[in-house]
XYZ file of C-alpha atoms in Angstrom:
288
model
C 23.774 0.247 34.078
C 25.158 -0.098 30.741
C 26.570 3.245 29.426
C 26.975 2.709 25.361
C 30.146 3.384 24.008
C 29.540 5.781 21.228
C 32.596 6.354 18.882
C 33.338 9.300 16.818
C 31.195 9.790 14.036
C 28.224 7.877 15.689
C 25.060 8.873 17.405
C 22.816 7.800 19.441
C 19.118 7.217 18.107
C 16.399 7.110 20.352
C 12.453 5.925 19.146
C 10.054 8.832 18.613
C 8.362 7.746 22.287
C 5.865 11.013 21.555
C 5.271 11.016 18.105
C 2.930 8.327 16.287
C 3.802 9.678 12.704
C 7.344 9.028 13.048
C 6.870 5.823 15.085
C 4.462 4.673 12.108
C 7.194 5.818 9.159
C 10.215 4.561 10.716
C 8.799 1.206 11.613
C 7.641 0.309 8.070
C 10.347 -2.272 6.131
C 10.070 -3.219 2.939
C 9.839 -6.977 2.289
C 11.854 -8.261 -0.767
C 9.956 -11.261 -2.973
C 11.861 -14.425 -3.093
C 11.345 -17.535 -4.763
C 10.207 -19.265 -1.815
C 7.583 -17.121 -0.582
C 4.027 -18.324 -1.645
C 1.473 -16.647 -3.918
C 0.051 -14.405 -0.916
C 3.897 -12.912 -0.576
C 3.711 -12.069 -4.166
C 0.305 -10.533 -3.615
C 1.767 -8.370 -0.804
C 4.936 -7.254 -2.535
C 2.733 -6.153 -5.658
C 0.716 -4.235 -3.699
C 3.856 -2.723 -1.656
C 5.648 -2.077 -4.552
C 2.882 -0.058 -6.553
C 1.641 1.998 -3.426
C 5.023 2.938 -2.285
C 6.112 3.928 -6.096
C 2.690 6.009 -6.086
C 3.898 7.785 -3.042
C 7.307 9.036 -4.669
C 5.730 12.664 -5.179
C 4.950 12.898 -1.173
C 8.171 11.342 -0.391
C 10.253 14.124 -2.086
C 8.036 16.990 -0.416
C 8.723 15.647 3.369
C 12.258 14.555 2.902
C 12.629 18.641 1.322
C 10.849 20.095 4.102
C 12.165 17.738 6.687
C 15.325 15.464 5.639
C 12.704 12.179 6.620
C 12.946 9.947 4.069
C 9.804 7.590 3.214
C 10.509 4.008 2.656
C 10.692 3.597 -1.018
C 9.529 0.437 -3.064
C 13.368 -0.918 -2.923
C 13.311 -3.012 -6.107
C 15.671 -4.556 -8.595
C 15.425 -6.053 -12.098
C 15.798 -9.674 -10.940
C 13.200 -9.507 -8.371
C 10.993 -7.857 -10.992
C 11.611 -10.105 -13.300
C 11.246 -13.189 -10.775
C 7.741 -11.056 -9.665
C 6.472 -11.234 -13.450
C 7.106 -15.166 -14.071
C 5.214 -15.882 -11.195
C 2.546 -13.533 -12.255
C 2.305 -15.375 -15.361
C 1.807 -18.946 -13.769
C -0.898 -17.856 -11.682
C -2.664 -16.195 -14.899
C -1.836 -19.688 -16.577
C -3.564 -21.697 -13.602
C -6.077 -19.286 -13.050
C -7.056 -19.777 -17.228
C -6.973 -23.116 -16.612
C -9.712 -22.995 -13.706
C -11.480 -20.941 -15.736
C -11.681 -23.407 -18.925
C -12.640 -26.235 -16.542
C -15.619 -24.178 -15.128
C -16.325 -23.586 -18.721
C -16.932 -27.401 -19.592
C -18.370 -27.982 -16.312
C -20.791 -25.310 -17.020
C -21.597 -26.484 -20.737
C -22.368 -29.976 -19.438
C -24.933 -28.665 -17.231
C -26.940 -26.843 -19.409
C -26.975 -29.600 -21.863
C -28.116 -31.970 -19.837
C -30.772 -29.371 -18.531
C -31.990 -28.675 -22.127
C -32.306 -32.708 -22.876
C -34.879 -32.871 -19.987
C -36.371 -29.811 -21.320
C -36.894 -31.603 -24.523
C -40.464 -33.160 -25.743
C -40.834 -36.814 -24.033
C -40.471 -39.507 -26.128
C -41.116 -42.688 -24.378
C -43.063 -43.837 -21.289
C -39.347 -44.179 -19.612
C -38.404 -40.842 -20.772
C -41.694 -39.863 -18.873
C -40.880 -41.810 -15.829
C -37.331 -40.444 -15.053
C -37.834 -36.642 -15.670
C -39.632 -36.028 -12.560
C -39.756 -32.494 -10.774
C -36.941 -33.323 -8.407
C -34.886 -34.578 -11.464
C -35.567 -31.156 -13.360
C -34.866 -29.205 -10.226
C -31.796 -30.769 -9.576
C -30.777 -30.206 -13.604
C -31.934 -26.550 -13.041
C -29.593 -25.668 -9.259
C -26.699 -27.318 -11.251
C -27.162 -25.610 -14.359
C -27.107 -22.124 -12.303
C -24.483 -22.702 -9.901
C -21.856 -23.824 -12.550
C -22.787 -20.808 -14.420
C -22.373 -18.222 -11.372
C -18.841 -20.414 -10.641
C -17.949 -19.515 -14.500
C -18.674 -15.788 -14.108
C -16.878 -15.433 -10.766
C -13.884 -17.357 -12.270
C -13.882 -14.921 -15.195
C -13.981 -12.009 -12.842
C -10.594 -13.403 -11.098
C -8.948 -14.162 -14.574
C -9.591 -10.276 -15.182
C -8.290 -9.552 -11.847
C -5.002 -12.124 -12.611
C -4.450 -10.500 -16.093
C -4.067 -7.089 -14.430
C -0.786 -8.007 -11.944
C 1.818 -7.370 -14.190
C 0.566 -4.041 -14.553
C 1.241 -3.164 -10.955
C 4.945 -3.348 -11.486
C 4.449 -1.177 -14.841
C 6.183 2.164 -13.230
C 8.780 -0.182 -11.040
C 9.607 -1.934 -14.448
C 10.390 1.526 -16.377
C 13.067 2.285 -13.827
C 15.349 -0.633 -15.731
C 13.976 -0.152 -19.062
C 17.105 -2.029 -21.217
C 16.587 -4.984 -18.544
C 13.804 -5.772 -18.129
C 10.441 -5.868 -20.677
C 7.348 -3.482 -20.321
C 5.650 -5.071 -22.393
C 4.887 -8.210 -19.837
C 3.361 -5.667 -17.205
C 1.045 -4.547 -20.008
C -1.763 -3.128 -19.428
C -0.369 -0.732 -16.959
C -2.330 -0.249 -13.251
C -3.473 2.840 -12.303
C -5.216 1.772 -9.078
C -5.234 -1.302 -6.386
C -7.462 -4.230 -7.721
C -10.254 -4.278 -5.302
C -9.731 -7.767 -4.783
C -6.385 -6.897 -2.847
C -8.973 -5.592 -0.094
C -10.611 -8.838 0.731
C -10.015 -10.543 3.712
C -12.022 -13.640 2.894
C -9.309 -15.349 1.188
C -6.270 -16.318 2.444
C -4.174 -15.322 -0.784
C -5.137 -11.917 -0.320
C -4.590 -11.168 3.490
C -1.279 -10.057 3.221
C -1.996 -7.481 0.349
C -4.838 -6.346 2.657
C -2.777 -5.743 5.699
C 0.260 -4.450 3.100
C -2.630 -1.642 1.912
C -3.682 -0.981 5.339
C -0.068 -0.373 6.122
C 0.731 2.078 3.767
C -2.514 3.899 3.924
C -0.959 4.628 7.602
C 2.037 5.672 6.246
C 1.097 7.861 3.839
C -1.336 9.664 6.300
C 1.325 10.235 8.872
C 3.373 11.784 5.394
C 0.294 14.084 4.802
C -0.223 14.953 8.228
C 3.816 16.027 8.830
C 3.774 17.860 5.321
C 0.412 19.946 6.892
C 2.094 20.556 9.825
C 5.478 21.703 8.512
C 3.975 23.944 5.619
C 3.414 28.024 6.408
C -0.429 28.716 6.160
C -1.684 31.207 3.786
C -4.862 31.853 5.861
C -4.760 35.470 6.888
C -5.975 34.270 10.360
C -3.563 31.416 10.925
C -0.828 33.633 9.891
C -2.034 36.451 12.540
C -2.231 33.796 15.253
C 1.338 32.454 14.913
C 0.856 29.656 12.280
C 3.933 30.556 10.629
C 6.335 30.258 13.554
C 4.477 27.131 14.368
C 4.704 25.698 10.721
C 8.664 26.503 11.896
C 8.542 24.676 15.037
C 7.207 21.208 13.350
C 9.543 21.719 10.681
C 12.597 21.346 13.662
C 10.725 18.889 15.283
C 10.609 16.503 12.571
C 13.944 17.309 11.441
C 16.009 14.074 10.698
C 18.354 14.658 13.253
C 16.087 15.305 16.345
C 15.485 12.234 17.600
C 16.276 13.574 21.223
C 13.250 16.050 20.922
C 10.555 13.673 19.568
C 11.366 11.174 22.385
C 10.770 13.453 25.015
C 8.160 15.631 23.923
C 4.795 15.379 21.394
C 4.874 17.656 18.119
C 1.843 19.858 19.315
C 3.422 20.595 22.341
C 6.690 21.662 21.370
C 5.113 24.007 18.736
C 2.353 25.237 21.066
C 5.459 26.191 23.438
C 7.436 27.790 20.713
C 4.761 29.832 19.387
C 3.809 31.023 22.996
C 7.649 31.779 23.782
C 9.937 31.536 21.089
C 9.774 35.204 20.738
C 11.235 35.303 24.427
C 14.036 32.483 23.810
C 14.782 34.843 20.330
C 15.412 37.839 22.394
C 17.122 36.235 24.932
C 19.981 34.854 22.577
C 20.096 38.378 20.786
C 20.889 39.982 24.177
C 23.517 37.304 24.832
C 25.297 37.957 21.742
C 24.858 41.754 21.987
C 26.713 41.179 25.626
C 29.279 39.011 24.218
C 30.309 41.466 21.566
C 30.338 44.290 23.979
C 32.731 42.005 26.529
């Protein structure tokens, strides 16, 4: 068995085997965007920056109660500008596709209208059978739907940069926040779709940060003293204190050997005895 060599000033950190909340928080790592990453990586990073930025008030509350730190967006002016450049490139590409769809739809519509004009000759009558008109009608409808879908997609891509607005404001003198307008107030619905490769990583990121938020909220709920009279009279306050002690940033060993609920329950039941024992011991030492 190898015994770790712990030098002065160091401490041995243990994984929180018995607490899912801390496992979620400690296992989350941010993924910075670099130029060599694909557009799927861009979408994931945009989602991460926006959602972690929204969690700042929650992170401050958790840190005040327990000293535990939630992951932050961890951005830089260089990364923000790089992200904005890629957003612009994607938007321009989607606009080009929209123009193509528009031309295709226009051609199909004109072709259908031409077939619906009165017959001018026997040759025209022969060429305009039911199958030809039906095919033209189907082509017109298909291209119109493609144009509508691409227009919706363009609107989504136009709003990508808005996800960076709040972070860009932190670097106001280095990053042009006008490039982030209009400001986004929520994650686009398209980020939750898993039927397109471009957004699979973003959907995974959204789910991971949702779990992170739920873990933080659960810790805060447990560490906050109750206001309900029934809970107060039934050990609610001492339980909150026990949870706060359990989740304190430095209590790795405690979280490795016992669950939060079991610890809080034990303290609520026997904490008075432990307190009286300590006080009695201190009194005896003072007498001696």
